[in-house]
mmCIF file of C-alpha atoms in Angstrom:
data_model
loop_
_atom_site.group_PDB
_atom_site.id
_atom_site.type_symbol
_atom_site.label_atom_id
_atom_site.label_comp_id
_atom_site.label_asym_id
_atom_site.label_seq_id
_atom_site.Cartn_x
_atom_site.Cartn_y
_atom_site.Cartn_z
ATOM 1 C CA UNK A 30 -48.067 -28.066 -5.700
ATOM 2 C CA UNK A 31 -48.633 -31.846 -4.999
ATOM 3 C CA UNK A 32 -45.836 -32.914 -6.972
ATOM 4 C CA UNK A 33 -43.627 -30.564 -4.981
ATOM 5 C CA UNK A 34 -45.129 -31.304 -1.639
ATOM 6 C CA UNK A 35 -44.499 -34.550 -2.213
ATOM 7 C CA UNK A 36 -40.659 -34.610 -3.625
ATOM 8 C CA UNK A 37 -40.291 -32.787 -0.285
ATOM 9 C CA UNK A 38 -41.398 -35.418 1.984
ATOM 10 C CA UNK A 39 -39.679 -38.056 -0.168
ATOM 11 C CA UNK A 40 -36.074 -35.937 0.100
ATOM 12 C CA UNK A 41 -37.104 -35.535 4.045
ATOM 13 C CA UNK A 42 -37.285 -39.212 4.689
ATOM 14 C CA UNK A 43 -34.249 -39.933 1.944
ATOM 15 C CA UNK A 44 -35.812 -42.722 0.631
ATOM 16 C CA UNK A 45 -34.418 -43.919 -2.828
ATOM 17 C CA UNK A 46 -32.407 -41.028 -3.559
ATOM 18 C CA UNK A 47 -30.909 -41.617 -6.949
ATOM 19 C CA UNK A 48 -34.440 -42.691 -8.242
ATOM 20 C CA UNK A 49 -35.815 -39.026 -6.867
ATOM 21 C CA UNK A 50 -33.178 -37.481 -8.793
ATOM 22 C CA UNK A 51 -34.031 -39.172 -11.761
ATOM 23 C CA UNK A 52 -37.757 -37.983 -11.552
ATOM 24 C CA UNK A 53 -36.814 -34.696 -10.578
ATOM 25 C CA UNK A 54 -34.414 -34.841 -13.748
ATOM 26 C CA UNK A 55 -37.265 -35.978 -16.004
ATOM 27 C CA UNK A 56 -39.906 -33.425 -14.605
ATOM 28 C CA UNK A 57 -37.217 -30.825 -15.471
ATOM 29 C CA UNK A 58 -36.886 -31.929 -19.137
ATOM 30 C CA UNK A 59 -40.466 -32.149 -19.070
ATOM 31 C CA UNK A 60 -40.407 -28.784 -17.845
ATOM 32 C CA UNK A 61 -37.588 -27.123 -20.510
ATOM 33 C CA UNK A 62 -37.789 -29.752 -23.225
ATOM 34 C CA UNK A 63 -35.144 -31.319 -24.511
ATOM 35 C CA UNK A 64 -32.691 -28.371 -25.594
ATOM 36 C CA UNK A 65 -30.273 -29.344 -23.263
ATOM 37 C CA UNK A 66 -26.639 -30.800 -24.071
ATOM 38 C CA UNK A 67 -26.183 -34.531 -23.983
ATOM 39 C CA UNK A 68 -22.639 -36.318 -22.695
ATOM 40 C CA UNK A 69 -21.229 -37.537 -25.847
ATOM 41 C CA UNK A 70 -17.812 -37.637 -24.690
ATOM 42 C CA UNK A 71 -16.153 -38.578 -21.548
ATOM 43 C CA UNK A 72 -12.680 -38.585 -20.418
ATOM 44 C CA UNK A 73 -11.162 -41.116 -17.297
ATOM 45 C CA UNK A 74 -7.991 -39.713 -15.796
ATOM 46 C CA UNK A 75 -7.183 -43.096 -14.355
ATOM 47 C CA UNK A 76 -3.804 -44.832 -13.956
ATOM 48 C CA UNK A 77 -4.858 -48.008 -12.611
ATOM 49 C CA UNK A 78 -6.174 -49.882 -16.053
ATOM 50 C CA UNK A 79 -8.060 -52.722 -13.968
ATOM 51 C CA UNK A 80 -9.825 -49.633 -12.491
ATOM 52 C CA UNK A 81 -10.245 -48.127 -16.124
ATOM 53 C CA UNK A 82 -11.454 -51.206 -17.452
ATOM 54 C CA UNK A 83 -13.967 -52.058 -14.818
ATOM 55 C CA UNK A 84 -15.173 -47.866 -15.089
ATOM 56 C CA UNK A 85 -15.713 -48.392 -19.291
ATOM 57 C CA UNK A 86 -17.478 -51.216 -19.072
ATOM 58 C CA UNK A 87 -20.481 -49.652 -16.087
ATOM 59 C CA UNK A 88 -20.579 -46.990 -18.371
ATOM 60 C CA UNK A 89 -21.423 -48.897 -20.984
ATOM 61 C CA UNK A 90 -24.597 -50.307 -18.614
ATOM 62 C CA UNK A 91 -25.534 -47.109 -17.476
ATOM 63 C CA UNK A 92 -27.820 -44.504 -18.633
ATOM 64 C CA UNK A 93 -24.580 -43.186 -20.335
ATOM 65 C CA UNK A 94 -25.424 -43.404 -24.229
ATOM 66 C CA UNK A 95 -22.639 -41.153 -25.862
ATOM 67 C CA UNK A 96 -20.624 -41.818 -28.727
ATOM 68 C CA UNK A 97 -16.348 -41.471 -27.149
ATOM 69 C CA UNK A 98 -14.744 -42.738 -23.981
ATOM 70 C CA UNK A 99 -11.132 -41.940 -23.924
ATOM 71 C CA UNK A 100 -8.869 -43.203 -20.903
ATOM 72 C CA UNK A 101 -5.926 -41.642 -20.032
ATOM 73 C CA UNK A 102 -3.505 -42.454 -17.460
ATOM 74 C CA UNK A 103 -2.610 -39.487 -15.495
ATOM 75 C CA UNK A 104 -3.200 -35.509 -15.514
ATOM 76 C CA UNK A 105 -0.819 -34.442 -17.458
ATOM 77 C CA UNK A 106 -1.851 -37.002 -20.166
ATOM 78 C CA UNK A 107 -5.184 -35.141 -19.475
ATOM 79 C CA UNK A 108 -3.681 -31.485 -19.859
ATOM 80 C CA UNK A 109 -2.029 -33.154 -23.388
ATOM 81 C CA UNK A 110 -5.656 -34.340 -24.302
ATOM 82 C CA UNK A 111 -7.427 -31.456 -23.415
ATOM 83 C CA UNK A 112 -5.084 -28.949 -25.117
ATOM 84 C CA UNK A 113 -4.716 -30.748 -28.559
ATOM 85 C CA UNK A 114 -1.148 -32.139 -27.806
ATOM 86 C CA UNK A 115 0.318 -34.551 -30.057
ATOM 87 C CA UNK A 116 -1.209 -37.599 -30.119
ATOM 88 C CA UNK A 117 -4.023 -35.454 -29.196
ATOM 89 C CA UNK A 118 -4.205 -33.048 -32.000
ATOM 90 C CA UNK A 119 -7.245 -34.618 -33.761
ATOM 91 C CA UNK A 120 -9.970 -33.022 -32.428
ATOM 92 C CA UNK A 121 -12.354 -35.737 -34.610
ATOM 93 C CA UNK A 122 -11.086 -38.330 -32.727
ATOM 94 C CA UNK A 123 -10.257 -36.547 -29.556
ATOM 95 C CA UNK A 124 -13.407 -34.167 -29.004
ATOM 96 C CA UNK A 125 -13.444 -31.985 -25.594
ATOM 97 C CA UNK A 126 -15.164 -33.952 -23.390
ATOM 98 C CA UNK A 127 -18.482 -33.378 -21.785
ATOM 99 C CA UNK A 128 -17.416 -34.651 -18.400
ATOM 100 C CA UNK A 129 -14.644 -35.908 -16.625
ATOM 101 C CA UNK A 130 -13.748 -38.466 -14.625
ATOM 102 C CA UNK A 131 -10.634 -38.482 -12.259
ATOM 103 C CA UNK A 132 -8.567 -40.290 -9.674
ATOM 104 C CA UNK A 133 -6.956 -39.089 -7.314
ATOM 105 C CA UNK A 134 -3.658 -40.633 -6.627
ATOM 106 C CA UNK A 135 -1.446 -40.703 -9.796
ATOM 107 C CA UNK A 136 1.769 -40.359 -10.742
ATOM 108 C CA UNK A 137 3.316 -37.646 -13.074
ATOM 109 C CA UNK A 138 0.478 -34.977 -12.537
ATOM 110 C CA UNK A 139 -2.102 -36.080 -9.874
ATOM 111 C CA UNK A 140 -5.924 -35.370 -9.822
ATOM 112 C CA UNK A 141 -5.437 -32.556 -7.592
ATOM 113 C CA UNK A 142 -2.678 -30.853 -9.391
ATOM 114 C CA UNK A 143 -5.338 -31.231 -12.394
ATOM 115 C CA UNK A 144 -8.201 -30.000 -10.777
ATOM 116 C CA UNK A 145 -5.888 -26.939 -9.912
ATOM 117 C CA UNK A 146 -5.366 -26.836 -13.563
ATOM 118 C CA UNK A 147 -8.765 -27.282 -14.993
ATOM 119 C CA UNK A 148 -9.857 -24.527 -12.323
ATOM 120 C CA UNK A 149 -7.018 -22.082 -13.411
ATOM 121 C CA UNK A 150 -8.397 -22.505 -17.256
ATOM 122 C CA UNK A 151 -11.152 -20.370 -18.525
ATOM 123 C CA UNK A 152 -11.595 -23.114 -21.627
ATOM 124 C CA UNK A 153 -11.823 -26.032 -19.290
ATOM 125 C CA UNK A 154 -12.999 -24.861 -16.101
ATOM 126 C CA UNK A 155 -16.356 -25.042 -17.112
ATOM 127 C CA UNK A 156 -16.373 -29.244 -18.029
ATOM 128 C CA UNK A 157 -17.808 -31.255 -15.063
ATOM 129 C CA UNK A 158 -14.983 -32.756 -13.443
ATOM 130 C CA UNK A 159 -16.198 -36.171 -11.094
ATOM 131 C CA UNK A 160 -13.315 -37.070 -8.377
ATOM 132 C CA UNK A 161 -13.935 -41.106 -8.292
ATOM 133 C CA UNK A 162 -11.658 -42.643 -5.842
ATOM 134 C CA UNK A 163 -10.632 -45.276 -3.351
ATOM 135 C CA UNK A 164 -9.790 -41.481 -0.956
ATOM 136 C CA UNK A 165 -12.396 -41.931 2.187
ATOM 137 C CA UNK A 166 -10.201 -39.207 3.836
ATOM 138 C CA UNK A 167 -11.977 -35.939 4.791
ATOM 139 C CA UNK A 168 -9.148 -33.667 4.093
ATOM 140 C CA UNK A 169 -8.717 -35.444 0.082
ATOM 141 C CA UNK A 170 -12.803 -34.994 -0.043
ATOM 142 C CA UNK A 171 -12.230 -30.686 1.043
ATOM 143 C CA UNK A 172 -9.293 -30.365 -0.437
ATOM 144 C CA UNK A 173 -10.616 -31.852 -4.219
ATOM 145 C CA UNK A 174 -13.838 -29.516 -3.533
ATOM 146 C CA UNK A 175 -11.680 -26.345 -3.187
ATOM 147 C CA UNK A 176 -9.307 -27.418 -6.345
ATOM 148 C CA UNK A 177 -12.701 -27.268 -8.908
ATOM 149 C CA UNK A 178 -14.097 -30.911 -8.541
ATOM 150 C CA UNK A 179 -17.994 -30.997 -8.472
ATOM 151 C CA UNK A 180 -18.554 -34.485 -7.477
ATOM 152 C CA UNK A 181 -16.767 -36.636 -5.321
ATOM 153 C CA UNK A 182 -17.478 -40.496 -4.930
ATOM 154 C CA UNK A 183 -15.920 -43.192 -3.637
ATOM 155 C CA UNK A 184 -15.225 -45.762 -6.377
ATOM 156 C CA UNK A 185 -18.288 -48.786 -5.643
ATOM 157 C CA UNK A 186 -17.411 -52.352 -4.608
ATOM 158 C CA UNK A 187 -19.204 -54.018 -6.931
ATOM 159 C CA UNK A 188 -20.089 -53.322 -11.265
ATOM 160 C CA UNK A 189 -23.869 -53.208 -10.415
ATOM 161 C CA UNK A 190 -23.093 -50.152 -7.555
ATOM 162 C CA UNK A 191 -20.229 -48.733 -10.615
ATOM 163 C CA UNK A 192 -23.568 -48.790 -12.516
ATOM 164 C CA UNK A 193 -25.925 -47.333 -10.906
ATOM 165 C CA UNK A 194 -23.497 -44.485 -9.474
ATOM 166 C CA UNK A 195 -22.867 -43.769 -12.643
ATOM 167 C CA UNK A 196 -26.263 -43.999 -14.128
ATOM 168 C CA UNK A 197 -27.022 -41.281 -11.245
ATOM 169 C CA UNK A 198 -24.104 -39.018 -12.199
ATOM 170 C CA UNK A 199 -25.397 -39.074 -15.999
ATOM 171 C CA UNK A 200 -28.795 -38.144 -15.170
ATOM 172 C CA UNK A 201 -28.071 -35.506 -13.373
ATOM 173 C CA UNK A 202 -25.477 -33.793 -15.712
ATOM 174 C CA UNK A 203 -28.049 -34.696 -18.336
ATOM 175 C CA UNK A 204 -30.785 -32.552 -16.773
ATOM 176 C CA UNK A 205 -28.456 -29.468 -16.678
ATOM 177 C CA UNK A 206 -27.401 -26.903 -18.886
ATOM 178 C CA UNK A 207 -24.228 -27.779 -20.005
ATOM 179 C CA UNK A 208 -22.061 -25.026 -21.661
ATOM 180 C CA UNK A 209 -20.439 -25.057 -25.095
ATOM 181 C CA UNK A 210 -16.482 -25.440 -25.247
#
């Protein structure tokens, strides 16, 4: 009961949040073992490439240690992706993702209309879906909640805040159970 006591005073006084997640992540696998899924794959719905760019390269400095990042630059490029469309199709080098990442504000098919989508899907409702944006507004934040995101963040200033954000998001999708597609 002392660790618990204590994890409560620490969340009461929110002191170094993303660092009590982690423990609390690691005293869970501790807990369970290590049956859970890992991230291999992640997909960024993202149609600003500097944005893309700067995104692939904190997750390649955060906790993140899969194997695929795919970009793509809008949601219906994601639909495409996600159902096997043509340049798509090859599910080696296209795997369902673990998690995905999404924008907001895109053209073609925008992060809401995809969220709508993934929510509407019984094969891809179920993938963590992260809303990273530039969006402060309240109404985006609600509105993305009640469309099927899980997360919502506003995209960091800087690559070591990109990092660490993302190190954070990992760690806690890590420490979950994470169903099969």
């Amino acid at each position: 009961m002392v660790f618990r006591e204590q994890k409560v005073q620490e969340i009461a006084h929110f002191r170094d949040f993303p660092e009590l997640v982690c423990r609390l992540c690691r005293y869970s696998l501790g807990m369970r073992g290590n049956g859970m899924k890992k991230i291999r794959t992640v997909l960024i719905v993202e149609d600003a490439e500097d944005d893309a760019f700067l995104l692939k390269r904190a997750l390649s400095k955060s906790t993140f240690t899969g194997e695929h990042v795919h970009i793509v630059a809008n949601g219906k490029e994601a639909q495409d992706y996600l159902e096997g469309i043509g340049d798509y199709e090859d599910r080696q080098r296209y795997p369902i993702p673990d998690i995905i990442f999404t924008d907001l504000k895109m053209p073609i098919m925008n992060g809401f209309e995809l969220l709508k989508w993934l929510k509407e899907n019984p094969v891809f409702q179920v993938i963590p879906t992260v809303v990273l944006t530039s969006s402060n507004d309240k109404l985006d934040v609600r509105r993305a909640f009640f469309e099927g995101a899980n997360c919502y963040f506003m995209k960091p200033g800087s690559h070591e805040d990109s990092v660490s954000a993302l190190s954070l998001i990992f760690d806690f999708w890590e420490c979950n159970e994470l169903p099969s597609i």
